[in-house]
Short mmCIF file of C-alpha atoms in Angstrom, two decimals:
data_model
loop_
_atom_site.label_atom_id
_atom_site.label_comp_id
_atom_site.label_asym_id
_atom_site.label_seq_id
_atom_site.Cartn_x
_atom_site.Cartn_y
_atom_site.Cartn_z
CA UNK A 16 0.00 0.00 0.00
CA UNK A 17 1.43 3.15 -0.68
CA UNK A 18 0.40 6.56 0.61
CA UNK A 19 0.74 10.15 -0.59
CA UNK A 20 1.32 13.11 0.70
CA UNK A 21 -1.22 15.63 2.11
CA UNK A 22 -4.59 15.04 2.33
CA UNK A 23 -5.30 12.54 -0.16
CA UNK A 24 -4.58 8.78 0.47
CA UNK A 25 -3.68 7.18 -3.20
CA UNK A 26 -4.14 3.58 -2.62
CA UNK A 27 -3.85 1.69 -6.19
CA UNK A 28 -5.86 -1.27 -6.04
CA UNK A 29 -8.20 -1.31 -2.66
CA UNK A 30 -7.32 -4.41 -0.97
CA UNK A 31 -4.95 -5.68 -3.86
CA UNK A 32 -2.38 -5.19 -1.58
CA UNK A 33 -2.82 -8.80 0.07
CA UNK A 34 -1.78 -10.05 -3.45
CA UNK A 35 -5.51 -10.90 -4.33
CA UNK A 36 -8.39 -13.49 -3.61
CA UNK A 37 -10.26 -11.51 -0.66
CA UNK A 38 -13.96 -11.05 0.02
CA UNK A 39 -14.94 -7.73 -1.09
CA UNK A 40 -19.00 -6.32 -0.39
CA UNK A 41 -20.59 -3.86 -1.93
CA UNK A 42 -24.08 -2.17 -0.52
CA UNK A 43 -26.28 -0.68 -2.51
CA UNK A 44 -29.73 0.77 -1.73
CA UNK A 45 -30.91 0.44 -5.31
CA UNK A 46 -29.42 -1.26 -8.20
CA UNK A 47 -27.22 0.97 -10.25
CA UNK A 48 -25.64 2.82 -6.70
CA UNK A 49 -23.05 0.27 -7.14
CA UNK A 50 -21.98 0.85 -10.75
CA UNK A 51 -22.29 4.50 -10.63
CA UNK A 52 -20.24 4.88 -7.40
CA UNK A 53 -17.81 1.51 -7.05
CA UNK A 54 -18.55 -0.12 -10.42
CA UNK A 55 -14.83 0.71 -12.29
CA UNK A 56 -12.89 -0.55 -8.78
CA UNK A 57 -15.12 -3.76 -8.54
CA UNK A 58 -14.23 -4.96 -12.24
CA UNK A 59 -10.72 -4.15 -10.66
CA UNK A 60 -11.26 -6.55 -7.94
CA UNK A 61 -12.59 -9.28 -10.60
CA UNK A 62 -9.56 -8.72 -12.57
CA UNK A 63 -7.25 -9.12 -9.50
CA UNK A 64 -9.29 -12.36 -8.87
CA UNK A 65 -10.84 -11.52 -5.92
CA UNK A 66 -14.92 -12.71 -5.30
CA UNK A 67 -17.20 -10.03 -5.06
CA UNK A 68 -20.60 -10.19 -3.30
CA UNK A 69 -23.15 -7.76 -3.21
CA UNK A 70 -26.43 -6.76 -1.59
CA UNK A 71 -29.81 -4.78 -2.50
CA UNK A 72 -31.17 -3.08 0.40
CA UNK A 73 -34.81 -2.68 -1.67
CA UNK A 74 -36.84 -3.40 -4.57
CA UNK A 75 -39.75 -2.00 -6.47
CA UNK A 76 -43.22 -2.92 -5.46
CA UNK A 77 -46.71 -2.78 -6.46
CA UNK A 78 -48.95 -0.40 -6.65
CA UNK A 79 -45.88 2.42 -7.35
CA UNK A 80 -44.30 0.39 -10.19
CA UNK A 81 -46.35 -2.42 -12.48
CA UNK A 82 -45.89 -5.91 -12.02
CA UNK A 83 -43.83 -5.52 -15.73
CA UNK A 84 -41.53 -2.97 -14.83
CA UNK A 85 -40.90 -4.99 -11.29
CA UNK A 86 -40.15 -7.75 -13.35
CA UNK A 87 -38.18 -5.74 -16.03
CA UNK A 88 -35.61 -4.19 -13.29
CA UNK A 89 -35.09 -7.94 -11.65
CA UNK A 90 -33.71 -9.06 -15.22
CA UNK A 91 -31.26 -6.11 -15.06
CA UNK A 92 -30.36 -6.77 -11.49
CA UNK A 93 -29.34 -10.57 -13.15
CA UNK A 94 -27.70 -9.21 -16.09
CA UNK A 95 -25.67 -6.62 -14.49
CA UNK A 96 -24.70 -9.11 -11.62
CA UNK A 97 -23.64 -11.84 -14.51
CA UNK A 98 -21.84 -8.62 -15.90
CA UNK A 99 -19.49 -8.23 -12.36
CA UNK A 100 -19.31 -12.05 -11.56
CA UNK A 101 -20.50 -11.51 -8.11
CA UNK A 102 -20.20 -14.57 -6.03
CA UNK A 103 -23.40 -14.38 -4.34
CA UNK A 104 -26.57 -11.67 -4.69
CA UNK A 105 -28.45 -10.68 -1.61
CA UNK A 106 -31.89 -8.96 -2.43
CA UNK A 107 -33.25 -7.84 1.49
CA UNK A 108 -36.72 -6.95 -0.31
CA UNK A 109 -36.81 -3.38 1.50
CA UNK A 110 -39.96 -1.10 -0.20
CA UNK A 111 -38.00 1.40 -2.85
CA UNK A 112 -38.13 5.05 -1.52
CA UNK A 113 -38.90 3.96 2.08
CA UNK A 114 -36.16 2.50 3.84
CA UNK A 115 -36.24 5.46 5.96
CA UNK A 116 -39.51 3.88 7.47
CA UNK A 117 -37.72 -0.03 8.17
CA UNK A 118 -36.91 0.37 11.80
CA UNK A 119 -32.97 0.16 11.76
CA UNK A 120 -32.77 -3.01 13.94
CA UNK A 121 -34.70 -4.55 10.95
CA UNK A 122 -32.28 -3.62 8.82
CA UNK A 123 -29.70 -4.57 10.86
CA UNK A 124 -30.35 -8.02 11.17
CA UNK A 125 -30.72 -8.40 7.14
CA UNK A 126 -27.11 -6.67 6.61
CA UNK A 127 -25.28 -8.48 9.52
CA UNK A 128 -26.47 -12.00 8.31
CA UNK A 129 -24.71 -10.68 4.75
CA UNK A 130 -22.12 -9.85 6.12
CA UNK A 131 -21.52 -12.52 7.60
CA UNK A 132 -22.07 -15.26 5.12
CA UNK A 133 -19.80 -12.65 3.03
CA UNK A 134 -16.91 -12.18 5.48
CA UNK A 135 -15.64 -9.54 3.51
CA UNK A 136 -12.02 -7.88 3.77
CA UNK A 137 -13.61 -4.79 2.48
CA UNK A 138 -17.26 -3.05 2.51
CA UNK A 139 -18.45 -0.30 0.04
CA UNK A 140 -21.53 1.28 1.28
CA UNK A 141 -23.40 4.26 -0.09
CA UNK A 142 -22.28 8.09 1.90
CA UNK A 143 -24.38 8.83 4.33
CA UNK A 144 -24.81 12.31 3.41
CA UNK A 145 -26.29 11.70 0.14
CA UNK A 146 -29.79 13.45 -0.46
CA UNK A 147 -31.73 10.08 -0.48
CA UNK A 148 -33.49 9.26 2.25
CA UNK A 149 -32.76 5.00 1.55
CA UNK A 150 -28.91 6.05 0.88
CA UNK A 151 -29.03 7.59 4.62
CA UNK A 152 -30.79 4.53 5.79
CA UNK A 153 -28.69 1.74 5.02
CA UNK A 154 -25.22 4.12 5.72
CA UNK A 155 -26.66 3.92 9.14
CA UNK A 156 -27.36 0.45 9.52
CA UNK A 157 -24.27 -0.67 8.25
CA UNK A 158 -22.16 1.47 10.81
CA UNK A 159 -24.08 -0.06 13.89
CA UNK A 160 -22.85 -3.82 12.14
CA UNK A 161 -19.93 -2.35 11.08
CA UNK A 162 -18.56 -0.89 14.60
CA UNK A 163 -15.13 -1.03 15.29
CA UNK A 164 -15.38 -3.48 17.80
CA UNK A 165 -17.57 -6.09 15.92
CA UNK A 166 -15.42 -6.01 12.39
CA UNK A 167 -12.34 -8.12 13.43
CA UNK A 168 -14.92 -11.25 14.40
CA UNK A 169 -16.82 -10.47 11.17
CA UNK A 170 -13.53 -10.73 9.14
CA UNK A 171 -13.94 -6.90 7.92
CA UNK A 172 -11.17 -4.98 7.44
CA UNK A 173 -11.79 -1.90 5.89
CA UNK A 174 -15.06 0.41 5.39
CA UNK A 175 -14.84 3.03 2.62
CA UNK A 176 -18.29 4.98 1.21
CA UNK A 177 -18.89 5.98 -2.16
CA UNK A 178 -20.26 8.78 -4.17
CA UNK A 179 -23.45 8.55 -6.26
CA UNK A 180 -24.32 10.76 -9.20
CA UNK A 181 -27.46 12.49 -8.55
CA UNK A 182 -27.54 11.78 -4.95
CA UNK A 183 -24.30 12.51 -3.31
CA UNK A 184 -23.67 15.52 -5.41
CA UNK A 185 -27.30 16.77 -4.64
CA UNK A 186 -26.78 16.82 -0.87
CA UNK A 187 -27.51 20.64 0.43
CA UNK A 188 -24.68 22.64 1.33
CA UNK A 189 -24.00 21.51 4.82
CA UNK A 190 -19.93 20.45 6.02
CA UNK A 191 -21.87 17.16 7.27
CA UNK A 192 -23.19 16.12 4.51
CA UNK A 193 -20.28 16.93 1.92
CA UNK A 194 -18.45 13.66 0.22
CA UNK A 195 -14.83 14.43 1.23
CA UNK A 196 -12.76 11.86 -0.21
CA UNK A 197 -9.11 10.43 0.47
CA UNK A 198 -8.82 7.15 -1.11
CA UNK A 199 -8.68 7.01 -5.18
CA UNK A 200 -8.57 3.70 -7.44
CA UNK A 201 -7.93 3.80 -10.50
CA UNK A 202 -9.85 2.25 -13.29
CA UNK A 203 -8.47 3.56 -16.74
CA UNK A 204 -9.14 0.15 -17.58
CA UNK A 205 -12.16 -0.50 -16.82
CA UNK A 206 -14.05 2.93 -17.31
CA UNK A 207 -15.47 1.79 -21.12
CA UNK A 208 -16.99 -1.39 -19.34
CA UNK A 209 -18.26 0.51 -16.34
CA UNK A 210 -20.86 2.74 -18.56
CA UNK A 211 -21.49 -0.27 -20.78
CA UNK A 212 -22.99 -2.31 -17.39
CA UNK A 213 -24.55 1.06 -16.58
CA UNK A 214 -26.43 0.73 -19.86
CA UNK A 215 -27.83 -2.21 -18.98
CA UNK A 216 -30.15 0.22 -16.58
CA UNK A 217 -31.96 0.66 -19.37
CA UNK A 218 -35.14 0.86 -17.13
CA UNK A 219 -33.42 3.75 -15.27
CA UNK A 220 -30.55 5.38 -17.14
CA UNK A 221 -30.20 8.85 -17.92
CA UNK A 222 -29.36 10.34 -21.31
CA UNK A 223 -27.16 12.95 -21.28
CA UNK A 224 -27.11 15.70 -20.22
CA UNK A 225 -28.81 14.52 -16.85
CA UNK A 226 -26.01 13.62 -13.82
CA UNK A 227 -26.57 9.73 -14.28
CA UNK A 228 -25.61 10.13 -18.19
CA UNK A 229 -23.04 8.29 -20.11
CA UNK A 230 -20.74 11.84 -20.49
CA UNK A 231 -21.38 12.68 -16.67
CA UNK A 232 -20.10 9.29 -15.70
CA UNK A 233 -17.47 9.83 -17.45
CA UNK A 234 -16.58 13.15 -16.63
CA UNK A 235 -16.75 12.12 -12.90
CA UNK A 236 -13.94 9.29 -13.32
CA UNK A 237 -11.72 11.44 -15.44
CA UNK A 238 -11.99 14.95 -12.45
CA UNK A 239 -11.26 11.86 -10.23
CA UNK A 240 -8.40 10.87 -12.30
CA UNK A 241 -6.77 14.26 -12.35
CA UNK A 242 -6.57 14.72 -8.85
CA UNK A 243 -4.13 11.32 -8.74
CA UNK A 244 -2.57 11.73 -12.04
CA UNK A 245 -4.24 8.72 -14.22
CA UNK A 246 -6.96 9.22 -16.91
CA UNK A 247 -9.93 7.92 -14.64
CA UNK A 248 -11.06 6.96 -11.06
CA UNK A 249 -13.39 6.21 -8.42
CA UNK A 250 -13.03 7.87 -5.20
CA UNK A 251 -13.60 7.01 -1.53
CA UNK A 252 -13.97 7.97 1.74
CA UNK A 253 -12.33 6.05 4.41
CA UNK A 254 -14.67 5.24 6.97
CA UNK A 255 -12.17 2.81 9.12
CA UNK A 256 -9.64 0.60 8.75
CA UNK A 257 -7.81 -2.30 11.32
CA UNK A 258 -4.33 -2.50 10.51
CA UNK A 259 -3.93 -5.84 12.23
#
């Protein structure tokens, strides 16, 4: 692992630096949270052969969305898991747009069973300042099974959050909600693939110019990029990690 100097923590390949084959999760309220905020670094963790599980906090329901559309946005969940090779696929089956009204100790139990079965050297979870209510929701879940105490039993190492187009950058102007990252991966490699599996949203993406977009996407990973150097990244914010 190497560090850099000042405030920004360059770490090129999360968790690569065991030499590969760890558990890595990633948390998502919705689908697509995972592609548009971790999606380049976990095609880097498939590359670097490590297994990569992930889990769905909620899912559409009747009467908001038609049986159809429910239907529709399960096949992309499949196709866009197929796309990442994930290991194992957790849907919790929380209502879309309310997970703000689960109690947390509901919620709870769900994500610590995942976790786990998962035993995962690293968790990505949404920021817990982003504008959505569900984003808040499961950020705070996943801290109370996720404190510092329980995470050497569970096998965790490190907790990083990450930004989500259209949510984390529409967060009101308040110092405790801002995304303030220090950890950077870069994903030159895999930034062509990343929008591709983002395509396959089709019941959800945004055409450009909106902030979930192919060119905003984009534009995200290369600003990212600058700030370390390389032509595209995903940043992080360190939540904790156990040096052990």
């Amino acid at each position: 692992m190497r560090y850099s100097a000042g405030l920004s923590l360059h770490v090129p390949g999360i968790a690569f630096d065991k030499g590969g084959g760890v558990n890595v999760l990633v948390l998502s309220a919705h689908p697509d949270d995972e592609t548009l905020g971790c999606g380049g670094t976990l095609l880097k963790h498939r590359a670097a052969g490590d297994d990569v599980f992930w889990a769905i906090a909620t899912v559409c329901h009747e009467p908001q969305w038609p049986p159809a559309l429910i239907q529709r946005k399960a096949e992309e969940v499949d196709r866009v898991g197929d796309a990442y090779g994930v290991a194992r696929l957790w849907r919790l089956g929380f209502p879309n747009a309310r997970l703000d009204t689960v109690a947390t100790a509901d919620l709870m139990e769900k994500l610590n069973c995942v976790v786990k079965e998962a035993r995962p050297h690293t968790v990505y979870v949404l920021h817990g300042g982003d504008i959505h209510t569900d984003h808040h929701a499961l950020f705070t879940a996943a801290m109370s099974v996720l404190k510092p105490f329980y995470m050497a039993r569970l096998g965790v190492r490190r907790v990083l959050c990450y930004e989500t187009l259209s949510s984390s950058d529409a967060a009101p102007p308040q110092r405790e909600r801002a995304f303030v990252t220090n950890i950077f991966s870069d994903i030159t490699p895999h930034i062509d693939r990343k929008i591709e599996i983002m395509r396959m949203y089709e019941s959800d993406l945004h055409e450009d110019p909106m902030p979930r977009g192919p060119s905003a996407i984009r534009a995200l990973a290369r600003f990212r990029g600058a700030i370390i150097s390389v032509q595209y990244a995903e940043a992080f914010t360190l939540v904790r990690e156990l040096m052990v």
